[in-house]
PDB file of C-alpha atoms in Angstrom:
ATOM      1  CA  MET M1190      34.927   1.137 -19.435  1.00 57.00           C
ATOM      2  CA  SER M1191      32.503  -0.850 -17.630  1.00 80.00           C
ATOM      3  CA  ARG M1192      32.221  -0.745 -13.856  1.00 92.00           C
ATOM      4  CA  PRO M1193      31.358  -3.491 -11.217  1.00 98.00           C
ATOM      5  CA  ILE M1194      27.744  -3.767 -11.053  1.00 98.00           C
ATOM      6  CA  PRO M1195      27.134  -2.645  -7.347  1.00 98.00           C
ATOM      7  CA  ILE M1196      25.089  -5.211  -5.066  1.00 98.00           C
ATOM      8  CA  PHE M1197      24.173  -4.470  -1.441  1.00 98.00           C
ATOM      9  CA  ILE M1198      23.040  -7.296   0.227  1.00 98.00           C
ATOM     10  CA  GLY M1199      21.141  -7.176   3.740  1.00 97.00           C
ATOM     11  CA  VAL M1200      22.686  -9.763   6.340  1.00 96.00           C
ATOM     12  CA  ASP M1201      21.940 -10.786   9.633  1.00 95.00           C
ATOM     13  CA  PRO M1202      24.163 -12.747  11.967  1.00 94.00           C
ATOM     14  CA  ARG M1203      21.489 -15.754  12.253  1.00 94.00           C
ATOM     15  CA  GLU M1204      21.532 -16.093   8.254  1.00 96.00           C
ATOM     16  CA  ARG M1205      25.229 -16.178   7.730  1.00 96.00           C
ATOM     17  CA  ALA M1206      24.713 -19.525   5.580  1.00 97.00           C
ATOM     18  CA  ALA M1207      22.184 -17.741   3.457  1.00 97.00           C
ATOM     19  CA  THR M1208      23.958 -15.164   2.583  1.00 98.00           C
ATOM     20  CA  ASN M1209      27.320 -16.848   1.635  1.00 98.00           C
ATOM     21  CA  VAL M1210      25.385 -19.212  -0.564  1.00 98.00           C
ATOM     22  CA  LEU M1211      23.497 -16.239  -2.177  1.00 98.00           C
ATOM     23  CA  ILE M1212      27.317 -14.379  -2.804  1.00 98.00           C
ATOM     24  CA  ASP M1213      28.446 -17.761  -4.618  1.00 98.00           C
ATOM     25  CA  SER M1214      25.330 -17.909  -6.526  1.00 98.00           C
ATOM     26  CA  LEU M1215      25.680 -14.265  -7.975  1.00 98.00           C
ATOM     27  CA  TYR M1216      29.037 -14.329  -9.197  1.00 97.00           C
ATOM     28  CA  GLN M1217      29.061 -18.190 -10.404  1.00 97.00           C
ATOM     29  CA  THR M1218      25.983 -16.994 -12.978  1.00 97.00           C
ATOM     30  CA  SER M1219      27.142 -13.393 -13.826  1.00 98.00           C
ATOM     31  CA  THR M1220      28.800 -12.253 -17.130  1.00 97.00           C
ATOM     32  CA  GLN M1221      30.274  -9.021 -15.155  1.00 97.00           C
ATOM     33  CA  THR M1222      31.976  -8.079 -12.523  1.00 98.00           C
ATOM     34  CA  LEU M1223      30.334  -7.405  -9.455  1.00 98.00           C
ATOM     35  CA  ALA M1224      31.279  -5.482  -6.189  1.00 98.00           C
ATOM     36  CA  ILE M1225      29.271  -6.889  -3.433  1.00 98.00           C
ATOM     37  CA  THR M1226      28.903  -5.342  -0.497  1.00 98.00           C
ATOM     38  CA  PRO M1227      27.132  -7.180   3.013  1.00 98.00           C
ATOM     39  CA  LEU M1228      25.226  -4.391   4.658  1.00 98.00           C
ATOM     40  CA  ASP M1229      26.468  -5.420   8.553  1.00 96.00           C
ATOM     41  CA  THR M1230      24.883  -3.402  11.314  1.00 96.00           C
ATOM     42  CA  PRO M1231      27.804  -3.012  13.611  1.00 96.00           C
ATOM     43  CA  GLN M1232      29.751  -1.565  10.938  1.00 97.00           C
ATOM     44  CA  LEU M1233      27.418   0.947   9.952  1.00 98.00           C
ATOM     45  CA  GLU M1234      27.143   1.654  13.415  1.00 97.00           C
ATOM     46  CA  CYS M1235      30.692   2.466  13.866  1.00 98.00           C
ATOM     47  CA  GLN M1236      30.675   4.439  10.967  1.00 97.00           C
ATOM     48  CA  GLY M1237      28.064   6.692  12.454  1.00 98.00           C
ATOM     49  CA  LEU M1238      25.395   6.024   9.703  1.00 98.00           C
ATOM     50  CA  TYR M1239      23.216   3.722  11.969  1.00 97.00           C
ATOM     51  CA  TRP M1240      22.263   4.127  15.290  1.00 97.00           C
ATOM     52  CA  ARG M1241      18.444   3.555  15.888  1.00 93.00           C
ATOM     53  CA  GLN M1242      17.120   1.118  18.642  1.00 90.00           C
ATOM     54  CA  ARG M1243      15.924  -2.144  17.245  1.00 85.00           C
ATOM     55  CA  ASP M1244      12.194  -2.001  16.975  1.00 81.00           C
ATOM     56  CA  PRO M1245       9.895  -4.756  18.406  1.00 74.00           C
ATOM     57  CA  ARG M1246       8.425  -5.399  14.574  1.00 75.00           C
ATOM     58  CA  GLN M1247      11.455  -5.533  12.717  1.00 77.00           C
ATOM     59  CA  SER M1248      12.232  -9.494  11.791  1.00 77.00           C
ATOM     60  CA  THR M1249      15.790  -8.560  10.927  1.00 90.00           C
ATOM     61  CA  ALA M1250      19.253  -6.886  11.337  1.00 91.00           C
ATOM     62  CA  PHE M1251      18.713  -5.163   7.758  1.00 94.00           C
ATOM     63  CA  SER M1252      15.150  -3.859   8.266  1.00 94.00           C
ATOM     64  CA  PHE M1253      16.082  -0.663   7.642  1.00 95.00           C
ATOM     65  CA  THR M1254      19.774  -0.486   6.918  1.00 97.00           C
ATOM     66  CA  ARG M1255      18.949  -0.969   3.091  1.00 97.00           C
ATOM     67  CA  PHE M1256      17.557   2.508   2.790  1.00 98.00           C
ATOM     68  CA  LEU M1257      21.570   3.432   3.614  1.00 98.00           C
ATOM     69  CA  VAL M1258      22.458   2.208  -0.115  1.00 98.00           C
ATOM     70  CA  PRO M1259      22.024   5.516  -1.757  1.00 98.00           C
ATOM     71  CA  GLN M1260      24.305   7.234   0.806  1.00 98.00           C
ATOM     72  CA  LEU M1261      26.773   4.344   0.516  1.00 98.00           C
ATOM     73  CA  CYS M1262      26.843   5.151  -3.093  1.00 98.00           C
ATOM     74  CA  GLY M1263      27.317   8.990  -2.418  1.00 98.00           C
ATOM     75  CA  TYR M1264      23.792   9.641  -4.301  1.00 98.00           C
ATOM     76  CA  GLN M1265      25.600   8.583  -7.754  1.00 98.00           C
ATOM     77  CA  GLY M1266      24.824   5.879 -10.158  1.00 98.00           C
ATOM     78  CA  TRP M1267      22.420   2.955  -9.730  1.00 98.00           C
ATOM     79  CA  ALA M1268      22.961  -0.052  -7.049  1.00 98.00           C
ATOM     80  CA  ILE M1269      20.853  -3.244  -5.994  1.00 98.00           C
ATOM     81  CA  PHE M1270      19.931  -4.070  -3.047  1.00 98.00           C
ATOM     82  CA  MET M1271      18.495  -7.831  -1.941  1.00 98.00           C
ATOM     83  CA  ASP M1272      17.730  -9.383   0.916  1.00 97.00           C
ATOM     84  CA  CYS M1273      20.038 -12.259   2.175  1.00 97.00           C
ATOM     85  CA  ASP M1274      17.368 -15.364   2.149  1.00 97.00           C
ATOM     86  CA  MET M1275      18.009 -15.459  -1.862  1.00 98.00           C
ATOM     87  CA  LEU M1276      19.329 -17.714  -4.545  1.00 98.00           C
ATOM     88  CA  CYS M1277      20.235 -16.344  -7.991  1.00 98.00           C
ATOM     89  CA  LEU M1278      19.898 -18.401 -10.591  1.00 97.00           C
ATOM     90  CA  SER M1279      20.151 -16.233 -13.594  1.00 97.00           C
ATOM     91  CA  ASP M1280      22.525 -13.931 -14.747  1.00 98.00           C
ATOM     92  CA  ILE M1281      22.263 -10.596 -12.671  1.00 98.00           C
ATOM     93  CA  THR M1282      23.444  -8.454 -15.444  1.00 98.00           C
ATOM     94  CA  GLU M1283      20.132  -9.396 -17.088  1.00 98.00           C
ATOM     95  CA  LEU M1284      18.452  -7.495 -13.937  1.00 98.00           C
ATOM     96  CA  TRP M1285      20.973  -4.576 -14.281  1.00 98.00           C
ATOM     97  CA  ALA M1286      20.144  -4.005 -17.710  1.00 98.00           C
ATOM     98  CA  LEU M1287      16.506  -3.040 -16.777  1.00 98.00           C
ATOM     99  CA  ARG M1288      17.408   0.061 -14.962  1.00 98.00           C
ATOM    100  CA  ASP M1289      15.171   2.872 -16.464  1.00 98.00           C
ATOM    101  CA  ASP M1290      15.940   6.630 -15.437  1.00 98.00           C
ATOM    102  CA  ARG M1291      12.609   7.476 -15.610  1.00 98.00           C
ATOM    103  CA  TYR M1292      12.449   5.872 -11.860  1.00 98.00           C
ATOM    104  CA  ALA M1293      13.935   6.994  -8.514  1.00 98.00           C
ATOM    105  CA  VAL M1294      13.834   2.735  -7.341  1.00 98.00           C
ATOM    106  CA  MET M1295      12.546  -0.253  -9.444  1.00 98.00           C
ATOM    107  CA  CYS M1296      11.063  -3.477  -7.970  1.00 98.00           C
ATOM    108  CA  VAL M1297       8.982  -6.444  -7.964  1.00 97.00           C
ATOM    109  CA  GLN M1298       5.567  -4.916  -7.289  1.00 96.00           C
ATOM    110  CA  HIS M1299       3.796  -7.877  -5.328  1.00 91.00           C
ATOM    111  CA  ASP M1300       0.290  -8.155  -4.087  1.00 82.00           C
ATOM    112  CA  HIS M1301       1.348  -9.945  -0.921  1.00 55.00           C
ATOM    113  CA  VAL M1302      -1.131 -10.074   2.118  1.00 63.00           C
ATOM    114  CA  PRO M1303      -0.189 -12.469   4.727  1.00 60.00           C
ATOM    115  CA  ALA M1304      -2.198 -15.117   5.804  1.00 62.00           C
ATOM    116  CA  GLU M1305       0.200 -16.051   9.002  1.00 57.00           C
ATOM    117  CA  THR M1306       0.678 -13.992  11.859  1.00 50.00           C
ATOM    118  CA  VAL M1307       4.646 -15.632  12.483  1.00 56.00           C
ATOM    119  CA  LYS M1308       7.450 -16.251  10.281  1.00 52.00           C
ATOM    120  CA  PHE M1309      10.727 -17.688  11.075  1.00 53.00           C
ATOM    121  CA  LEU M1310      12.274 -18.312  14.071  1.00 50.00           C
ATOM    122  CA  GLY M1311       9.020 -17.035  15.719  1.00 54.00           C
ATOM    123  CA  GLU M1312       9.495 -13.600  14.136  1.00 53.00           C
ATOM    124  CA  ARG M1313       6.275 -11.426  13.929  1.00 55.00           C
ATOM    125  CA  GLN M1314       4.672 -11.380  10.024  1.00 55.00           C
ATOM    126  CA  SER M1315       3.691  -7.807   9.665  1.00 59.00           C
ATOM    127  CA  ALA M1316       1.053  -7.002   6.811  1.00 54.00           C
ATOM    128  CA  TYR M1317       1.326  -3.462   5.105  1.00 60.00           C
ATOM    129  CA  PRO M1318       0.631  -2.465   1.860  1.00 75.00           C
ATOM    130  CA  LYS M1319       3.763  -3.094  -0.873  1.00 90.00           C
ATOM    131  CA  LYS M1320       5.000  -5.815   1.290  1.00 82.00           C
ATOM    132  CA  ASN M1321       8.164  -7.165   0.146  1.00 92.00           C
ATOM    133  CA  TRP M1322       8.546  -4.472  -2.819  1.00 96.00           C
ATOM    134  CA  SER M1323      11.690  -3.438  -0.753  1.00 96.00           C
ATOM    135  CA  SER M1324      13.277  -6.738  -0.563  1.00 96.00           C
ATOM    136  CA  LEU M1325      14.770  -6.439  -4.174  1.00 98.00           C
ATOM    137  CA  MET M1326      15.566  -2.780  -4.891  1.00 98.00           C
ATOM    138  CA  LEU M1327      17.475  -1.225  -7.816  1.00 98.00           C
ATOM    139  CA  PHE M1328      18.338   2.035  -6.599  1.00 98.00           C
ATOM    140  CA  ASN M1329      18.717   5.178  -9.002  1.00 98.00           C
ATOM    141  CA  THR M1330      20.490   6.885  -6.186  1.00 98.00           C
ATOM    142  CA  SER M1331      21.066   9.913  -7.243  1.00 98.00           C
ATOM    143  CA  ARG M1332      17.017  10.360  -6.836  1.00 98.00           C
ATOM    144  CA  CYS M1333      17.192   8.980  -3.662  1.00 98.00           C
ATOM    145  CA  THR M1334      18.366  11.787  -1.681  1.00 98.00           C
ATOM    146  CA  ALA M1335      15.671  11.791   0.495  1.00 98.00           C
ATOM    147  CA  LEU M1336      17.326   9.018   2.188  1.00 98.00           C
ATOM    148  CA  THR M1337      19.820  10.539   4.173  1.00 98.00           C
ATOM    149  CA  PRO M1338      21.287   8.964   7.707  1.00 98.00           C
ATOM    150  CA  ASP M1339      19.222  11.024   9.784  1.00 98.00           C
ATOM    151  CA  TYR M1340      15.738  10.072   7.936  1.00 98.00           C
ATOM    152  CA  VAL M1341      16.505   6.346   7.945  1.00 98.00           C
ATOM    153  CA  ASN M1342      17.343   6.571  11.567  1.00 97.00           C
ATOM    154  CA  THR M1343      14.297   8.333  12.491  1.00 97.00           C
ATOM    155  CA  ALA M1344      11.068   7.448   9.912  1.00 96.00           C
ATOM    156  CA  SER M1345       8.741   4.894  10.716  1.00 93.00           C
ATOM    157  CA  GLY M1346       9.029   1.529   9.236  1.00 91.00           C
ATOM    158  CA  LEU M1347       6.001   2.099   7.235  1.00 91.00           C
ATOM    159  CA  ASP M1348       7.654   5.174   5.912  1.00 95.00           C
ATOM    160  CA  LEU M1349      10.511   3.518   4.562  1.00 96.00           C
ATOM    161  CA  HIS M1350       9.035   0.653   3.300  1.00 94.00           C
ATOM    162  CA  ARG M1351       5.942   1.946   1.804  1.00 95.00           C
ATOM    163  CA  PHE M1352       8.342   4.772  -0.290  1.00 97.00           C
ATOM    164  CA  HIS M1353       6.944   7.538   1.401  1.00 96.00           C
ATOM    165  CA  TRP M1354      10.361   9.173   0.779  1.00 97.00           C
ATOM    166  CA  LEU M1355       9.463   9.247  -2.636  1.00 97.00           C
ATOM    167  CA  ALA M1356       7.253  12.211  -4.334  1.00 97.00           C
ATOM    168  CA  GLY M1357       4.760   9.456  -5.469  1.00 96.00           C
ATOM    169  CA  ASP M1358       4.188   5.964  -6.925  1.00 96.00           C
ATOM    170  CA  HIS M1359       5.194   7.199 -10.125  1.00 97.00           C
ATOM    171  CA  GLU M1360       8.513   7.127  -9.072  1.00 98.00           C
ATOM    172  CA  ILE M1361       8.321   3.362  -8.538  1.00 98.00           C
ATOM    173  CA  GLY M1362       8.914   1.059 -11.563  1.00 98.00           C
ATOM    174  CA  ALA M1363       7.938  -2.430 -11.893  1.00 98.00           C
ATOM    175  CA  LEU M1364      10.141  -5.036 -12.547  1.00 98.00           C
ATOM    176  CA  PRO M1365       9.396  -8.572 -14.007  1.00 96.00           C
ATOM    177  CA  ASP M1366       8.165 -11.223 -11.144  1.00 95.00           C
ATOM    178  CA  ARG M1367      10.666 -13.674 -11.969  1.00 97.00           C
ATOM    179  CA  TRP M1368      13.498 -11.131  -9.947  1.00 98.00           C
ATOM    180  CA  ASN M1369      11.910 -11.935  -6.659  1.00 97.00           C
ATOM    181  CA  HIS M1370       9.768 -15.127  -6.508  1.00 96.00           C
ATOM    182  CA  LEU M1371       8.411 -15.492  -2.920  1.00 96.00           C
ATOM    183  CA  VAL M1372       8.859 -19.043  -2.404  1.00 96.00           C
ATOM    184  CA  ASP M1373       5.695 -21.142  -0.641  1.00 93.00           C
ATOM    185  CA  VAL M1374       4.043 -17.935  -1.290  1.00 92.00           C
ATOM    186  CA  GLN M1375       3.447 -17.827  -4.830  1.00 92.00           C
ATOM    187  CA  ALA M1376       2.742 -20.767  -6.902  1.00 91.00           C
ATOM    188  CA  PRO M1377       5.732 -23.389  -7.860  1.00 90.00           C
ATOM    189  CA  PRO M1378       7.769 -21.544 -10.928  1.00 91.00           C
ATOM    190  CA  GLN M1379       9.505 -22.546 -13.563  1.00 93.00           C
ATOM    191  CA  LEU M1380      13.122 -22.096 -13.178  1.00 94.00           C
ATOM    192  CA  ALA M1381      15.665 -20.427 -15.166  1.00 88.00           C
ATOM    193  CA  PRO M1382      17.100 -21.076 -17.323  1.00 87.00           C
ATOM    194  CA  GLU M1383      13.798 -21.905 -18.602  1.00 90.00           C
ATOM    195  CA  PRO M1384      12.257 -18.482 -20.697  1.00 89.00           C
ATOM    196  CA  GLY M1385      10.843 -16.421 -18.240  1.00 91.00           C
ATOM    197  CA  GLY M1386      11.955 -18.913 -15.265  1.00 96.00           C
ATOM    198  CA  ALA M1387      12.248 -17.213 -12.091  1.00 97.00           C
ATOM    199  CA  ALA M1388      15.647 -15.663 -11.742  1.00 97.00           C
ATOM    200  CA  LEU M1389      15.501 -14.888  -8.150  1.00 98.00           C
ATOM    201  CA  LEU M1390      14.175 -17.285  -5.397  1.00 98.00           C
ATOM    202  CA  HIS M1391      13.212 -15.357  -2.194  1.00 97.00           C
ATOM    203  CA  TRP M1392      12.717 -17.623   0.968  1.00 96.00           C
ATOM    204  CA  THR M1393      10.701 -14.518   2.985  1.00 93.00           C
ATOM    205  CA  LEU M1394       9.055 -17.093   5.136  1.00 92.00           C
ATOM    206  CA  GLY M1395      12.529 -18.853   6.467  1.00 93.00           C
ATOM    207  CA  GLY M1396      14.690 -20.940   4.110  1.00 96.00           C
ATOM    208  CA  PRO M1397      16.601 -24.207   4.560  1.00 96.00           C
ATOM    209  CA  TRP M1398      19.349 -22.587   6.909  1.00 96.00           C
ATOM    210  CA  PHE M1399      16.746 -22.490   9.618  1.00 95.00           C
ATOM    211  CA  ARG M1400      16.205 -26.253  11.280  1.00 93.00           C
ATOM    212  CA  GLU M1401      12.273 -25.487  11.429  1.00 93.00           C
ATOM    213  CA  SER M1402      11.915 -24.760   7.536  1.00 94.00           C
ATOM    214  CA  ARG M1403      14.460 -26.902   6.151  1.00 95.00           C
ATOM    215  CA  THR M1404      12.132 -28.105   3.334  1.00 96.00           C
ATOM    216  CA  MET M1405      10.514 -24.675   2.762  1.00 95.00           C
ATOM    217  CA  GLY M1406      10.018 -24.733  -0.968  1.00 95.00           C
ATOM    218  CA  GLY M1407      10.271 -28.420  -1.560  1.00 95.00           C
ATOM    219  CA  PRO M1408      12.005 -29.057  -4.390  1.00 95.00           C
ATOM    220  CA  LEU M1409      13.524 -25.474  -4.218  1.00 97.00           C
ATOM    221  CA  ALA M1410      14.732 -26.502  -0.997  1.00 97.00           C
ATOM    222  CA  ALA M1411      16.491 -28.958  -2.827  1.00 97.00           C
ATOM    223  CA  ARG M1412      18.178 -26.487  -4.997  1.00 96.00           C
ATOM    224  CA  TRP M1413      19.529 -24.439  -2.388  1.00 98.00           C
ATOM    225  CA  TYR M1414      20.846 -27.557  -0.677  1.00 97.00           C
ATOM    226  CA  ALA M1415      22.778 -28.192  -4.026  1.00 97.00           C
ATOM    227  CA  ALA M1416      24.217 -24.344  -4.248  1.00 98.00           C
ATOM    228  CA  ARG M1417      25.228 -24.585  -0.959  1.00 98.00           C
ATOM    229  CA  ASP M1418      27.188 -27.992  -1.597  1.00 97.00           C
ATOM    230  CA  ASP M1419      28.715 -26.170  -4.676  1.00 96.00           C
ATOM    231  CA  ALA M1420      29.627 -23.155  -2.820  1.00 96.00           C
ATOM    232  CA  THR M1421      31.334 -25.119   0.033  1.00 95.00           C
ATOM    233  CA  ARG M1422      32.968 -28.142  -1.919  1.00 94.00           C
ATOM    234  CA  LEU M1423      36.618 -28.911  -1.284  1.00 93.00           C
ATOM    235  CA  TRP M1424      38.862 -29.250  -4.401  1.00 89.00           C
ATOM    236  CA  ASP M1425      39.405 -32.821  -5.837  1.00 79.00           C
TER     237      ASP M1425
END
């Protein structure tokens, strides 16, 4: 019997609109049942899973909580993590089908060296190797047992986001670029359902739900607004 695909979304109270539109886009395009869990920091704190003080260099509430996904799965099976500032244009089961047991984690392996020092809402833009790799991850959770709550709450941000909790980079599998297209960082893409078109748009610099970046991505921003309108339209 097929089980729902477990998807964990990093959420920030400033990006509730983004989260709601992403969730709607996921289940509107999926051909399989999804089990979607928002990673809400206060809930994780109440569970005793998260207690670290906010780092002045972290730009979102979920900078570190994403690494609790294996623990939340009991270190069993696979799971998807994604940032909330995304929009899904294709069937997420296509991404799910790319799971490969040779790896502990899989992601789009961007070569992103930010030119800017500030991103959305004046948040600091940090540059480090493997930038944005952790924004979309397929976790093979049984091979991520190093990610205990104690480790997630005490390790440095660089250790977490650079995957230093793995034995080496040979444990990181590569996913196609179309599953994490960086809006206004990478060249404008062809979009799904075009063959090979971008399937998951990622507004890493700030998206249309922020006043200061309402046109980020140009026609891609228009695509987000259309998805928002679809998600909130009243039945006529």
